[in-house]
Coordinates of N, CA and C in Angstrom, one line a residue:
X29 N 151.0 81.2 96.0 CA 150.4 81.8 94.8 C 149.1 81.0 94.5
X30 N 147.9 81.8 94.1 CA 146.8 80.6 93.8 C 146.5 80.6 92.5
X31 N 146.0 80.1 91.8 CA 145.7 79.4 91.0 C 145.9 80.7 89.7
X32 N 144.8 81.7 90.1 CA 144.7 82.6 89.1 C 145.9 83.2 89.0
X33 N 146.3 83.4 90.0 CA 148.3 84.4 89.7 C 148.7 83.3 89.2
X34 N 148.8 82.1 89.1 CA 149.9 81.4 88.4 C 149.0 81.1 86.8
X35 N 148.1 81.3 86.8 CA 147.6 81.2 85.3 C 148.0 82.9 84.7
X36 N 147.9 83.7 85.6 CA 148.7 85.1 84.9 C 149.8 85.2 84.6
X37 N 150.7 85.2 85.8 CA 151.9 84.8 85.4 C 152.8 83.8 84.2
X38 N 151.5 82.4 83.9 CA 152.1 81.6 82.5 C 151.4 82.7 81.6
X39 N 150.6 82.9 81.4 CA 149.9 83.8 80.2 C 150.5 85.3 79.8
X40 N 152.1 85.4 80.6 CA 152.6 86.3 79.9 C 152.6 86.1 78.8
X41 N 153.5 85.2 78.6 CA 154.6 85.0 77.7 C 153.7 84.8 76.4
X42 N 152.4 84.1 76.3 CA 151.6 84.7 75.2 C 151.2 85.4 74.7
X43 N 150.8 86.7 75.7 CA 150.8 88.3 75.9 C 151.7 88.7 75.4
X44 N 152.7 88.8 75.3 CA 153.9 89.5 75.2 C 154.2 88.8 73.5
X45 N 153.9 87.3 73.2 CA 154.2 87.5 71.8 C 153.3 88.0 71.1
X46 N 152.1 88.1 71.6 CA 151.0 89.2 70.8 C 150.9 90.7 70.4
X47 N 151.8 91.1 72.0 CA 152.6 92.5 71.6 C 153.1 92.5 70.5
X48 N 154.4 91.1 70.3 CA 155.1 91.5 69.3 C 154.4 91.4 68.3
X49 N 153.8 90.8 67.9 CA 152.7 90.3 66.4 C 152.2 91.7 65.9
X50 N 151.9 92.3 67.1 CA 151.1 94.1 66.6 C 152.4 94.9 66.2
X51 N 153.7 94.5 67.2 CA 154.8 95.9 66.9 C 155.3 95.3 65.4
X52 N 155.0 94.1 65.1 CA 155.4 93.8 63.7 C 154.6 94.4 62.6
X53 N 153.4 94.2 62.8 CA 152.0 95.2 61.6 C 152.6 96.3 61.8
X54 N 152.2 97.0 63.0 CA 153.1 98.5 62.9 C 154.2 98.6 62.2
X55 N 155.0 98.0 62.6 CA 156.1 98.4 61.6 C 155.9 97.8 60.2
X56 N 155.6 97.7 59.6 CA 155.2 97.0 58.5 C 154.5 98.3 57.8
X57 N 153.4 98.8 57.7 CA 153.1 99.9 58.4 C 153.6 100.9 57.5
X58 N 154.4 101.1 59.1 CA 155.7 102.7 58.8 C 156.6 102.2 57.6
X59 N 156.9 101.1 56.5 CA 157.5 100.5 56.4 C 156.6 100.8 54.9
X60 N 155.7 100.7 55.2 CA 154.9 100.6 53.3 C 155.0 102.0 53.3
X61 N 154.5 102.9 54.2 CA 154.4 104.6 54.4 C 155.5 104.9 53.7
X62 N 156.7 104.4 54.0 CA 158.2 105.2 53.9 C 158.2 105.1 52.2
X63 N 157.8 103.3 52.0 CA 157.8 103.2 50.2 C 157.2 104.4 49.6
X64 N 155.8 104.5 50.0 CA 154.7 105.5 49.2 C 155.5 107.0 49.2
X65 N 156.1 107.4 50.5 CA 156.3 109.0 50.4 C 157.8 109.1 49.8
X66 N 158.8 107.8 49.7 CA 160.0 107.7 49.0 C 159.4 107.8 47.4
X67 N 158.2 106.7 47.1 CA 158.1 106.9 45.4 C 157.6 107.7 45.0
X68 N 156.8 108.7 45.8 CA 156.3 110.2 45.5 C 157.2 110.8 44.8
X69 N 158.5 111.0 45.7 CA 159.2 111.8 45.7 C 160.3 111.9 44.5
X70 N 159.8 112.3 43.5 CA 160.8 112.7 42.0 C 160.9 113.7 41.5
X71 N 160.5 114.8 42.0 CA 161.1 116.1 42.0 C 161.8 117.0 43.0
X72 N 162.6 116.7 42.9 CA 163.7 117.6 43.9 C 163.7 118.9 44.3
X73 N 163.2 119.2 42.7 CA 163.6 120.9 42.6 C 162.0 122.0 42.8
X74 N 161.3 121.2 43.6 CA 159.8 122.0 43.9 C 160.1 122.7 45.5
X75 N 160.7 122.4 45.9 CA 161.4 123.1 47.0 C 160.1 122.7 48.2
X76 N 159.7 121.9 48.4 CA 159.1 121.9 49.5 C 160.3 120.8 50.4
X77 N 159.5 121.3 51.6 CA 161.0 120.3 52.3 C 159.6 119.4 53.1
X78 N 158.4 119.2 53.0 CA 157.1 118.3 53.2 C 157.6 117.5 52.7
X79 N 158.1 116.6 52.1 CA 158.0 115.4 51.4 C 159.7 114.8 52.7
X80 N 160.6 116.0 52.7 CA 161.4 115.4 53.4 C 161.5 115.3 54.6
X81 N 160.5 115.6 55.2 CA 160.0 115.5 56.9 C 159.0 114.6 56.7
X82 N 158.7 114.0 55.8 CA 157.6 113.3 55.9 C 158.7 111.8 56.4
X83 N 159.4 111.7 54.9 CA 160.3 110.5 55.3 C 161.1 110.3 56.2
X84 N 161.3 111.8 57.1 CA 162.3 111.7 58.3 C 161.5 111.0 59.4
X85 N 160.2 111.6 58.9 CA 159.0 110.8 60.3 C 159.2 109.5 60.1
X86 N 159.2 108.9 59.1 CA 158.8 107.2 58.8 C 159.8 107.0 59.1
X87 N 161.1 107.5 59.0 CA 162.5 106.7 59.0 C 163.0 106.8 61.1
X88 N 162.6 107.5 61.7 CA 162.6 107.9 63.0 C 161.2 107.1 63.5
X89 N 160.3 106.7 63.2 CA 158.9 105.6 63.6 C 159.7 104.5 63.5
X90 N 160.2 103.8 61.9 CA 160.7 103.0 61.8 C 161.6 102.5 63.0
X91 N 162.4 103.3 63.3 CA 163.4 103.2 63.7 C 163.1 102.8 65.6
X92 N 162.0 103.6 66.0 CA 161.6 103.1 67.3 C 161.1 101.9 67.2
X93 N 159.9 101.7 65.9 CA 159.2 100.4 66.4 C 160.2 99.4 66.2
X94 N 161.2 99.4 65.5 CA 162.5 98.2 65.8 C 163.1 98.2 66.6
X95 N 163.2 99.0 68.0 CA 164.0 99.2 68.9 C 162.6 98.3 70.1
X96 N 161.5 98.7 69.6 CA 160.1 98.8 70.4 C 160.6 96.8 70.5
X97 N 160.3 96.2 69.2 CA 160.2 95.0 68.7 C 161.7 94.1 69.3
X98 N 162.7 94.7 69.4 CA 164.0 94.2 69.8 C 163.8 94.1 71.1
X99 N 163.3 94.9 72.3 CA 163.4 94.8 73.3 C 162.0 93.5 73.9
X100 N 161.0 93.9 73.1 CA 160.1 92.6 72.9 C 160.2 90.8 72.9
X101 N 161.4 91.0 72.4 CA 162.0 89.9 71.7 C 162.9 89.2 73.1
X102 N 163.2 90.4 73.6 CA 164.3 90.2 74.5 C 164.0 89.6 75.8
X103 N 162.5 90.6 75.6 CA 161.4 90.3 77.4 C 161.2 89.1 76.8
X104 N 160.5 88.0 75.7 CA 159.6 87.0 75.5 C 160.7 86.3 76.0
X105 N 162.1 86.2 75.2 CA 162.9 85.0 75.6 C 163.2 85.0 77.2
X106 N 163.6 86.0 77.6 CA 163.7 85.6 79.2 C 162.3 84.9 80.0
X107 N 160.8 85.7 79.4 CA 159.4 84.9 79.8 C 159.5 83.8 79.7
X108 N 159.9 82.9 78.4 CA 160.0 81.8 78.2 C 161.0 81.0 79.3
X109 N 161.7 81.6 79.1 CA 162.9 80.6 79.9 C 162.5 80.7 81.5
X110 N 161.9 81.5 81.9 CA 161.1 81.5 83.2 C 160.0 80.2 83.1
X111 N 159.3 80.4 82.3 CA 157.9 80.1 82.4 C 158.2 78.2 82.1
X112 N 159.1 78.4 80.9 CA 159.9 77.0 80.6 C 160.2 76.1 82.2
X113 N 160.9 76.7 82.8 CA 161.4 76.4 83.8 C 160.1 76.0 84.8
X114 N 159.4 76.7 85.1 CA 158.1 76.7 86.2 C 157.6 75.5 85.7
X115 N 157.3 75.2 84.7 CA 156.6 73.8 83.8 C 157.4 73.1 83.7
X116 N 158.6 72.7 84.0 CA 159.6 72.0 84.3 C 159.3 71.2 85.5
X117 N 159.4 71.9 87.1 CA 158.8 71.4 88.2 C 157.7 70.6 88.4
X118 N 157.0 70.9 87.4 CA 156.0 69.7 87.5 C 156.4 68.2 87.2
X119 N 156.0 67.2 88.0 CA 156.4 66.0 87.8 C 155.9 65.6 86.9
X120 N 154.7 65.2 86.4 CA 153.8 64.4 85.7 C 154.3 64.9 84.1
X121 N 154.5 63.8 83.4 CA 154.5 64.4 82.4 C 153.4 64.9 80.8
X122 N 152.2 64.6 81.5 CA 151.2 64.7 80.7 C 150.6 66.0 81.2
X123 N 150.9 66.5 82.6 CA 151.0 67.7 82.7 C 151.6 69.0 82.5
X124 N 152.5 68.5 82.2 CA 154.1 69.5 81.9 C 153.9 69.5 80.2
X125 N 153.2 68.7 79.5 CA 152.7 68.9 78.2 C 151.6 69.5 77.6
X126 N 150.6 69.3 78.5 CA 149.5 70.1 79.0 C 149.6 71.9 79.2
X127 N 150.5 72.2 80.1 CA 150.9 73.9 80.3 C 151.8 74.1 79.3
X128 N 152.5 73.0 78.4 CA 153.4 73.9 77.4 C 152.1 74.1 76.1
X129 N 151.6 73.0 75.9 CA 150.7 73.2 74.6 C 149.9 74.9 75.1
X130 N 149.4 75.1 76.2 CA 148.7 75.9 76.6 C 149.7 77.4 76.2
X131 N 150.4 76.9 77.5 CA 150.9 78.4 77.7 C 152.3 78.7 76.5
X132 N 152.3 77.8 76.2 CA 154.1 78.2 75.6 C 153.2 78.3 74.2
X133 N 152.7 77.1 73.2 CA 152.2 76.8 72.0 C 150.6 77.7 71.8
X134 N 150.1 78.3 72.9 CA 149.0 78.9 72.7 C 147.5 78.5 72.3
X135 N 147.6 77.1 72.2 CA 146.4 76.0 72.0 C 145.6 76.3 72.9
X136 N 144.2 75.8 72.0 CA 143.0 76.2 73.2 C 142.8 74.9 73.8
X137 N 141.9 74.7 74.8 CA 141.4 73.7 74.8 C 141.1 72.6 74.0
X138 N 140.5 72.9 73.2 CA 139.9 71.5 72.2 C 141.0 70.8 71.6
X139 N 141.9 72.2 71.4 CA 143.3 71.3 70.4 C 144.3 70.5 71.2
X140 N 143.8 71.4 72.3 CA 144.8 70.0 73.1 C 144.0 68.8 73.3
X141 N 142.7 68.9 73.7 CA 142.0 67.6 73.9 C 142.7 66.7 72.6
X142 N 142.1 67.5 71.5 CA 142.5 66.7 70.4 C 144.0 65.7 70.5
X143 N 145.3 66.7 70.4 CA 146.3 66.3 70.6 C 146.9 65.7 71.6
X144 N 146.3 65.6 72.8 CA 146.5 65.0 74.0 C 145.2 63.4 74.1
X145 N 144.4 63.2 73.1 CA 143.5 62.4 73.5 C 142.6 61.9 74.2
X146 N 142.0 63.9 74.8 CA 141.5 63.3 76.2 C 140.0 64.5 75.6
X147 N 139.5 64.1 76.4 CA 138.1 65.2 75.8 C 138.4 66.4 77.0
X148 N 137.6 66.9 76.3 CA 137.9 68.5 76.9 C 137.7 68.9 78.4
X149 N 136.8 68.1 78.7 CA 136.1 68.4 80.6 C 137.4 67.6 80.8
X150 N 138.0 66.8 80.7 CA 139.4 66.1 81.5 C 140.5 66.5 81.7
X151 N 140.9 67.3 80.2 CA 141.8 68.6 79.5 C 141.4 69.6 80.7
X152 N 140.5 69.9 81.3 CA 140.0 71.3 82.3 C 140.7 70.5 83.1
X153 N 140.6 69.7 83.7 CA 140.8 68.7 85.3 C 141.8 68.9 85.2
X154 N 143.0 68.5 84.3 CA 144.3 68.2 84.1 C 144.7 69.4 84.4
X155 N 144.3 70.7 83.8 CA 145.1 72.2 83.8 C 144.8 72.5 85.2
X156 N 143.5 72.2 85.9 CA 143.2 72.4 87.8 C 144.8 71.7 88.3
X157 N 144.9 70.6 87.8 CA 145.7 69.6 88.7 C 146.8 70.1 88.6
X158 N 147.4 70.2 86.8 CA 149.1 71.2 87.3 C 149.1 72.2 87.6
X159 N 148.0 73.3 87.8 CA 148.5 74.5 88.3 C 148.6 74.0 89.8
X160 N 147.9 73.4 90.2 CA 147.8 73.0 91.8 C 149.6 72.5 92.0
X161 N 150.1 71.9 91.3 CA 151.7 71.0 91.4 C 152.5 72.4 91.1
X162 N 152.1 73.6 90.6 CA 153.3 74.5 90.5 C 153.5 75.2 91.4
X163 N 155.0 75.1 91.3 CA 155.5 75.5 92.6 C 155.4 77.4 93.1

């Protein structure tokens, strides 16, 4: 594998919690919609049945993007526990802290320089060197 597939490969599991961050707004979302067309609704006796398809739509949206979000949830933890593992293999352990701050914690560069103590062109060298140790 070279270098770029294995930086794709750790950059799922970021990806995928970004998915979830949007299926969360979305639902959130369908979620205020349902309030608004539920507090609309205080007369019964006008006979439109629009107000009650309105909330069957929110309540059936709702209902996917939690199904959308559960299975989300499900891919990230197995990502993780993969990706956990691949960063595992590596010996070093200022590199194995290096790809988690990265890939697992989502830190850019600088923050890890910061938090790692190393300036940033070293921070690059270091992320060359563990991808090169992954197996």
């Amino acid at each position: 594998m070279t270098n770029q597939e294995k930086k794709q490969y750790l950059l799922q599991y970021r990806n995928n919690e970004s998915e979830i961050s949007r299926t969360i707004e979305e639902l959130t979302r369908w979620e205020s919609r349902a309030r608004r067309v539920t507090s609309g609704w205080s007369d019964l006796s006008s006979g439109t049945s629009n107000q009650g398809d309105r909330i069957q739509m929110c309540v059936e949206k709702i209902i996917e993007m939690q199904n959308k979000l559960a299975e989300q949830i499900d891919r990230g933890v197995a990502l993780r526990e993969d990706i956990e593992k691949a960063i595992g293999a590596v010996a070093d352990d200022r590199l194995r802290l290096l790809l988690r701050y990265r890939y697992i914690d989502g830190y850019t560069w600088e923050r890890i320089a910061v938090e790692m103590h190393y300036s940033w062109r070293q921070v690059v060298r270091m992320h060359g060197k563990a991808l090169e140790e992954m197996s």
